[in-house]
CSV table of C-alpha atoms and ligand atoms in Angstrom, one decimal:
chain,number,residue,atom,x,y,z
A,1,MET,CA,16.1,-16.9,16.9
A,2,ARG,CA,14.3,-14.2,14.9
A,3,MET,CA,12.9,-11.6,17.2
A,4,ASN,CA,9.4,-10.3,16.7
A,5,ALA,CA,8.7,-6.5,16.9
A,6,ILE,CA,5.1,-7.2,17.4
A,7,GLU,CA,3.1,-10.3,18.2
A,8,THR,CA,-0.6,-10.7,18.6
A,9,LYS,CA,-2.0,-13.5,20.7
A,10,ASN,CA,-5.4,-14.8,20.3
A,11,LEU,CA,-6.4,-11.3,19.3
A,12,SER,CA,-10.1,-10.6,18.6
A,13,LEU,CA,-11.3,-7.2,17.5
A,14,SER,CA,-14.8,-5.9,17.2
A,15,TYR,CA,-17.0,-2.9,16.9
A,16,GLY,CA,-19.9,-3.5,19.3
A,17,GLU,CA,-21.2,-6.9,18.5
A,18,THR,CA,-19.5,-7.1,15.0
A,19,LEU,CA,-16.4,-9.2,15.1
A,20,ILE,CA,-13.8,-8.0,12.7
A,21,ILE,CA,-10.7,-10.0,13.6
A,22,ASN,CA,-11.1,-13.4,15.2
A,23,GLU,CA,-8.4,-15.0,17.5
A,24,LEU,CA,-5.5,-13.9,15.5
A,25,ASP,CA,-2.0,-15.1,16.2
A,26,LEU,CA,0.4,-13.0,14.1
A,27,LYS,CA,4.1,-12.5,14.3
A,28,ILE,CA,5.7,-9.4,12.8
A,29,PRO,CA,9.5,-9.8,12.5
A,30,LYS,CA,11.8,-7.1,13.7
A,31,GLY,CA,13.8,-5.2,11.1
A,32,GLU,CA,11.6,-6.2,8.2
A,33,ILE,CA,8.9,-4.6,6.0
A,34,THR,CA,5.6,-6.2,6.5
A,35,VAL,CA,2.6,-5.3,4.3
A,36,PHE,CA,-1.0,-6.1,5.1
A,37,ILE,CA,-3.2,-6.9,2.0
A,38,GLY,CA,-6.8,-7.8,1.7
A,39,GLY,CA,-10.1,-6.6,0.3
A,40,ASN,CA,-11.9,-3.4,1.3
A,41,GLY,CA,-13.4,-3.7,4.8
A,42,CYS,CA,-11.5,-6.9,5.7
A,43,GLY,CA,-10.0,-5.3,8.8
A,44,LYS,CA,-6.6,-4.1,7.9
A,45,SER,CA,-7.0,-0.7,9.4
A,46,THR,CA,-8.7,-2.1,12.5
A,47,LEU,CA,-5.8,-4.5,13.0
A,48,LEU,CA,-3.2,-1.8,12.5
A,49,ARG,CA,-5.0,0.5,15.0
A,50,SER,CA,-5.1,-2.2,17.6
A,51,ILE,CA,-1.4,-2.9,17.2
A,52,ALA,CA,-0.8,0.8,17.8
A,53,ARG,CA,-3.1,0.6,20.9
A,54,LEU,CA,-5.7,3.0,19.4
A,55,LEU,CA,-8.3,0.2,19.6
A,56,LYS,CA,-8.8,-2.0,22.6
A,57,PRO,CA,-9.0,-5.7,21.9
A,58,LYS,CA,-12.2,-7.6,22.6
A,59,SER,CA,-9.9,-10.3,23.8
A,60,GLY,CA,-6.3,-11.4,23.5
A,61,SER,CA,-3.3,-9.2,23.5
A,62,VAL,CA,-0.7,-7.4,21.5
A,63,LEU,CA,3.0,-7.7,22.5
A,64,LEU,CA,5.5,-5.0,21.7
A,65,GLU,CA,9.0,-6.5,21.7
A,66,GLY,CA,7.7,-9.2,24.0
A,67,GLU,CA,5.8,-6.9,26.4
A,68,ALA,CA,2.1,-6.6,26.7
A,69,ILE,CA,1.3,-3.2,25.1
A,70,ALA,CA,-1.7,-2.7,27.3
A,71,LYS,CA,0.6,-2.4,30.3
A,72,LEU,CA,3.1,0.0,28.8
A,73,SER,CA,3.0,3.8,29.4
A,74,THR,CA,1.8,5.9,26.5
A,75,ARG,CA,5.2,7.6,26.3
A,76,LYS,CA,7.0,4.3,26.1
A,77,VAL,CA,4.7,3.1,23.3
A,78,ALA,CA,5.1,6.4,21.4
A,79,ARG,CA,8.9,6.2,21.6
A,80,LYS,CA,8.9,2.7,20.1
A,81,MET,CA,6.2,3.0,17.6
A,82,ALA,CA,4.7,5.7,15.3
A,83,ILE,CA,1.5,5.3,13.4
A,84,LEU,CA,0.1,7.1,10.4
A,85,PRO,CA,-3.6,6.4,10.4
A,86,GLN,CA,-5.7,6.0,7.2
A,87,SER,CA,-7.4,9.5,7.2
A,88,PRO,CA,-5.7,11.7,9.7
A,89,VAL,CA,-7.2,15.1,10.4
A,90,ALA,CA,-5.1,18.0,11.5
A,91,PRO,CA,-6.4,20.8,13.7
A,92,GLU,CA,-7.4,23.8,11.6
A,93,ALA,CA,-4.6,26.4,10.8
A,94,LEU,CA,-1.8,24.1,12.0
A,95,THR,CA,1.3,24.6,9.9
A,96,VAL,CA,3.3,21.8,8.4
A,97,LEU,CA,6.2,22.6,10.7
A,98,GLN,CA,3.9,22.6,13.8
A,99,LEU,CA,2.5,19.2,12.7
A,100,VAL,CA,5.9,17.7,12.2
A,101,LYS,CA,7.1,19.0,15.5
A,102,GLN,CA,4.3,17.1,17.2
A,103,GLY,CA,6.2,14.0,16.3
A,104,ARG,CA,8.8,15.0,18.9
A,105,TYR,CA,6.4,15.3,21.8
A,106,PRO,CA,7.1,11.8,23.2
A,107,HIS,CA,10.8,12.6,23.4
A,108,GLN,CA,10.3,15.7,25.5
A,109,THR,CA,10.2,15.7,29.3
A,110,TRP,CA,9.8,18.4,31.9
A,111,LEU,CA,13.6,18.6,32.1
A,112,LYS,CA,14.4,18.1,28.5
A,113,GLN,CA,12.4,20.4,26.4
A,114,TRP,CA,13.0,21.4,22.7
A,115,SER,CA,16.5,20.3,21.9
A,116,LYS,CA,19.0,20.4,19.0
A,117,GLU,CA,18.2,16.8,18.4
A,118,ASP,CA,14.5,17.5,18.1
A,119,GLU,CA,15.3,20.3,15.7
A,120,LYS,CA,17.5,18.0,13.6
A,121,LYS,CA,14.9,15.2,13.5
A,122,VAL,CA,12.2,17.6,12.3
A,123,ASN,CA,14.5,19.1,9.6
A,124,ASP,CA,15.5,15.6,8.5
A,125,ALA,CA,11.9,14.6,8.2
A,126,LEU,CA,10.9,17.7,6.2
A,127,LYS,CA,13.9,17.1,3.9
A,128,ALA,CA,13.1,13.4,3.4
A,129,THR,CA,9.5,14.2,2.4
A,130,ARG,CA,10.6,17.3,0.4
A,131,LEU,CA,8.5,19.7,2.4
A,132,GLU,CA,11.0,22.2,3.3
A,133,ASP,CA,9.5,24.9,1.1
A,134,LEU,CA,6.0,24.2,2.4
A,135,LYS,CA,6.7,24.1,6.1
A,136,GLU,CA,5.0,27.5,6.8
A,137,ARG,CA,1.9,26.6,4.9
A,138,THR,CA,-1.2,25.4,6.9
A,139,VAL,CA,-1.9,21.7,6.5
A,140,ASP,CA,-5.5,22.3,5.4
A,141,SER,CA,-4.2,24.5,2.5
A,142,LEU,CA,-2.2,21.6,1.0
A,143,SER,CA,-3.1,19.3,-1.8
A,144,GLY,CA,-4.0,15.7,-0.8
A,145,GLY,CA,-0.5,14.4,-1.7
A,146,GLN,CA,1.3,17.2,0.1
A,147,ARG,CA,-0.8,16.7,3.1
A,148,GLN,CA,-0.1,13.0,3.1
A,149,ARG,CA,3.6,13.8,3.0
A,150,ALA,CA,3.3,16.1,5.9
A,151,TRP,CA,1.7,13.3,8.0
A,152,ILE,CA,4.5,11.0,6.9
A,153,ALA,CA,7.0,13.6,8.0
A,154,MET,CA,5.4,13.8,11.4
A,155,THR,CA,5.6,10.0,11.7
A,156,LEU,CA,9.3,10.0,10.7
A,157,ALA,CA,10.1,12.8,13.1
A,158,GLN,CA,8.9,10.6,15.9
A,159,ASP,CA,12.0,8.6,15.1
A,160,THR,CA,10.8,5.2,16.3
A,161,ASP,CA,12.1,1.7,15.7
A,162,ILE,CA,8.7,0.6,14.5
A,163,ILE,CA,6.7,2.6,11.9
A,164,LEU,CA,3.0,1.7,11.1
A,165,LEU,CA,1.4,3.3,8.1
A,166,ASP,CA,-2.1,2.8,6.8
A,167,GLU,CA,-2.1,3.3,3.0
A,168,PRO,CA,0.6,5.9,3.0
A,169,THR,CA,0.6,6.2,-0.7
A,170,THR,CA,-3.1,7.2,-1.0
A,171,TYR,CA,-3.5,10.6,-2.8
A,172,LEU,CA,0.1,10.4,-4.1
A,173,ASP,CA,1.0,10.5,-7.8
A,174,MET,CA,3.3,7.7,-9.1
A,175,THR,CA,6.5,9.7,-8.5
A,176,HIS,CA,5.6,10.5,-4.9
A,177,GLN,CA,4.3,6.9,-4.2
A,178,ILE,CA,7.7,5.4,-5.2
A,179,GLU,CA,9.5,8.2,-3.4
A,180,ILE,CA,7.7,7.4,-0.1
A,181,LEU,CA,8.1,3.7,-0.5
A,182,ASP,CA,11.8,4.1,-1.3
A,183,LEU,CA,12.2,6.3,1.7
A,184,LEU,CA,10.7,3.6,4.0
A,185,PHE,CA,12.8,1.0,2.2
A,186,GLU,CA,15.9,3.0,3.0
A,187,LEU,CA,14.9,3.5,6.6
A,188,ASN,CA,14.6,-0.2,6.8
A,189,GLU,CA,17.8,-1.1,5.0
A,190,LYS,CA,20.1,1.4,6.6
A,191,GLN,CA,18.6,1.7,10.1
A,192,LYS,CA,16.8,-1.6,10.4
A,193,ARG,CA,13.5,0.0,11.3
A,194,THR,CA,10.5,-2.3,11.3
A,195,VAL,CA,7.9,-1.0,8.9
A,196,VAL,CA,4.3,-2.3,8.9
A,197,MET,CA,1.9,-0.9,6.4
A,198,VAL,CA,-1.3,-1.4,4.5
A,199,LEU,CA,-0.9,-1.1,0.8
A,200,HIS,CA,-3.5,-1.4,-1.9
A,201,ASP,CA,-1.2,-1.9,-4.8
A,202,LEU,CA,-0.4,-5.5,-4.8
A,203,ASN,CA,2.6,-5.1,-7.1
A,204,LEU,CA,4.2,-2.4,-5.0
A,205,ALA,CA,3.5,-4.6,-1.9
A,206,CYS,CA,5.4,-7.4,-3.6
A,207,ARG,CA,8.2,-5.2,-4.5
A,208,TYR,CA,8.8,-3.6,-1.1
A,209,ALA,CA,7.6,-6.3,1.4
A,210,HIS,CA,9.8,-8.9,3.0
A,211,ASN,CA,6.7,-10.3,4.4
A,212,VAL,CA,3.1,-10.0,3.3
A,213,VAL,CA,0.1,-10.8,5.4
A,214,ALA,CA,-3.1,-11.5,3.5
A,215,ILE,CA,-6.3,-11.0,5.6
A,216,LYS,CA,-9.6,-12.7,4.8
A,217,ASP,CA,-12.6,-13.8,6.9
A,218,GLN,CA,-11.3,-12.3,10.1
A,219,LYS,CA,-8.1,-14.3,9.9
A,220,VAL,CA,-4.7,-14.4,8.3
A,221,TYR,CA,-5.3,-16.3,5.0
A,222,ALA,CA,-1.6,-16.5,4.2
A,223,GLN,CA,1.7,-15.0,5.3
A,224,GLY,CA,5.3,-15.0,4.1
A,225,LYS,CA,7.6,-13.8,1.4
A,226,PRO,CA,5.7,-12.4,-1.6
A,227,GLU,CA,7.2,-14.9,-4.0
A,228,TYR,CA,5.8,-17.7,-1.9
A,229,VAL,CA,2.5,-16.2,-1.0
A,230,ILE,CA,1.2,-14.3,-4.1
A,231,ASN,CA,-0.2,-16.4,-6.8
A,232,CYS,CA,-3.4,-16.4,-8.8
A,233,ASN,CA,-5.2,-18.7,-6.4
A,234,LEU,CA,-4.5,-16.3,-3.5
A,235,VAL,CA,-5.6,-13.3,-5.5
A,236,LYS,CA,-8.8,-15.1,-6.5
A,237,ALA,CA,-9.5,-16.1,-2.9
A,238,VAL,CA,-8.6,-12.8,-1.2
A,239,PHE,CA,-9.7,-10.3,-3.8
A,240,ASP,CA,-12.2,-12.4,-5.9
A,241,MET,CA,-10.2,-11.4,-9.0
A,242,ASN,CA,-9.0,-13.5,-11.8
A,243,CYS,CA,-5.5,-12.6,-12.8
A,244,GLU,CA,-2.2,-13.8,-14.1
A,245,VAL,CA,0.8,-13.6,-11.8
A,246,THR,CA,4.1,-13.2,-13.7
A,247,ILE,CA,7.5,-12.0,-12.6
A,248,ASP,CA,8.3,-8.3,-12.5
A,249,PRO,CA,11.0,-7.9,-15.2
A,250,ILE,CA,13.0,-5.4,-13.2
A,251,PHE,CA,12.6,-6.4,-9.6
A,252,GLY,CA,12.0,-10.2,-9.9
A,253,THR,CA,9.0,-10.0,-7.6
A,254,PRO,CA,5.5,-11.2,-8.4
A,255,LEU,CA,3.6,-9.1,-10.8
A,256,CYS,CA,-0.2,-9.4,-10.8
A,257,ILE,CA,-2.1,-8.6,-14.0
A,258,PRO,CA,-5.9,-8.7,-13.4
A,259,TYR,CA,-8.0,-9.9,-16.3
A,260,GLY,CA,-11.1,-7.9,-15.6
A,261,LYS,CA,-14.0,-8.3,-18.0
A,262,GLY,CA,-13.5,-5.4,-20.5
A,263,ARG,CA,-11.7,-4.7,-23.7
A,264,CYS,CA,-11.6,-8.3,-25.1
A,265,ILE,CA,-8.9,-9.0,-22.5
A,266,LEU,CA,-10.5,-12.3,-21.8
A,267,ASP,CA,-9.8,-13.5,-25.4
A,268,LYS,CA,-6.2,-12.5,-25.1
A,269,ALA,CA,-6.0,-14.1,-21.7
A,270,VAL,CA,-7.3,-17.4,-23.1
A,271,VAL,CA,-4.7,-17.2,-25.8
A,272,MET,CA,-2.0,-16.5,-23.3
A,273,ASN,CA,-3.1,-19.3,-21.1
A,274,GLY,CA,-2.8,-21.8,-23.6
B,301,LIG,N1,-15.4,2.9,14.0
B,301,LIG,C1,-16.1,1.9,13.5
B,301,LIG,N2,-17.3,1.5,13.9
B,301,LIG,C2,-18.0,0.5,13.4
B,301,LIG,N3,-17.5,-0.3,12.4
B,301,LIG,C3,-16.3,0.0,11.8
B,301,LIG,C4,-15.5,1.1,12.4
B,301,LIG,N4,-14.4,1.2,11.6
B,301,LIG,C5,-14.4,0.2,10.7
B,301,LIG,N5,-15.6,-0.5,10.8
B,301,LIG,C6,-16.0,-1.7,10.0
B,301,LIG,O1,-15.1,-2.7,10.3
B,301,LIG,C7,-14.8,-3.4,9.1
B,301,LIG,C8,-13.3,-3.4,8.9
B,301,LIG,O2,-12.9,-2.0,8.6
B,301,LIG,P1,-11.4,-1.6,8.3
B,301,LIG,O3,-10.5,-2.1,9.3
B,301,LIG,O4,-11.4,-0.1,8.1
B,301,LIG,O5,-11.1,-2.3,6.9
B,301,LIG,P2,-10.0,-2.2,5.8
B,301,LIG,O6,-9.0,-1.2,6.4
B,301,LIG,O7,-9.4,-3.5,5.6
B,301,LIG,O8,-10.6,-1.6,4.6
B,301,LIG,C9,-15.6,-2.7,8.0
B,301,LIG,O9,-16.7,-3.5,7.8
B,301,LIG,C10,-15.9,-1.4,8.5
B,301,LIG,O10,-17.1,-0.9,8.0
B,302,LIG,MG1,-8.3,0.6,5.8
């Protein structure tokens, strides 16, 4: 039987009286890459935060490898799961190295303080995100993309089986976007880590995800392999966008081409369609 890294049961999330997610039953398979997609404000970040226990459910529960997360110690949760939130803020004057080292806190105890292993994990994370030369810089002096990589490095240094990332490629140029996604792909392939992330780029989502979860109207609208889930009807329903879905010539995954309204694209689209 396929084991689930995370499961939500009848999960409802709200801010005050406003319901965001309604009675959600979601299974996130262990050892796979799952990507949440959906329009702005549909609740992707809210859901991810509740999975990481940063937001208390209104009702229902989140299970982490079968155990109710609400009952686990903070340390246990932090050793199993790392989260990169959507817009993290670093304390002023914190250096990249200091930030990345924070990823190791859950692994330290009163008896076992900073160890060789901690050092190695921090160095590995800096290397993987190509931040070795920037490690003495303060986080607030970095460009948006460098800063994003520093946060990703901290998340990697935590060295958890489950990694949650909310739009990890925001602020990154094309090269760094692919670099980060390839890195997560590699962590999944080689070390079987479970990756759960929110991505805006539907085509990259299709390329990297084993499992996409489309969210709409406080519910899961569709879930499964990108090739089964992503089609023009789904894109219309979830993003209210007319598009053509074709096959990525290199990766063989669904490739979504939005029509839009400009540049006489509509005429071409009509020709293409038939
Ligand atoms: N801290 C908050 N307090 C009140 N409302 C919030 C808060 N955070 C998000 N929301 C609202 O909840 C909805 C879902 O937000 P979010 O989960 O951030 O969406 P997404 O990540 O899919 O864009 C939005 O309408 C947003 O305005
Ligand atoms: Mg969000």
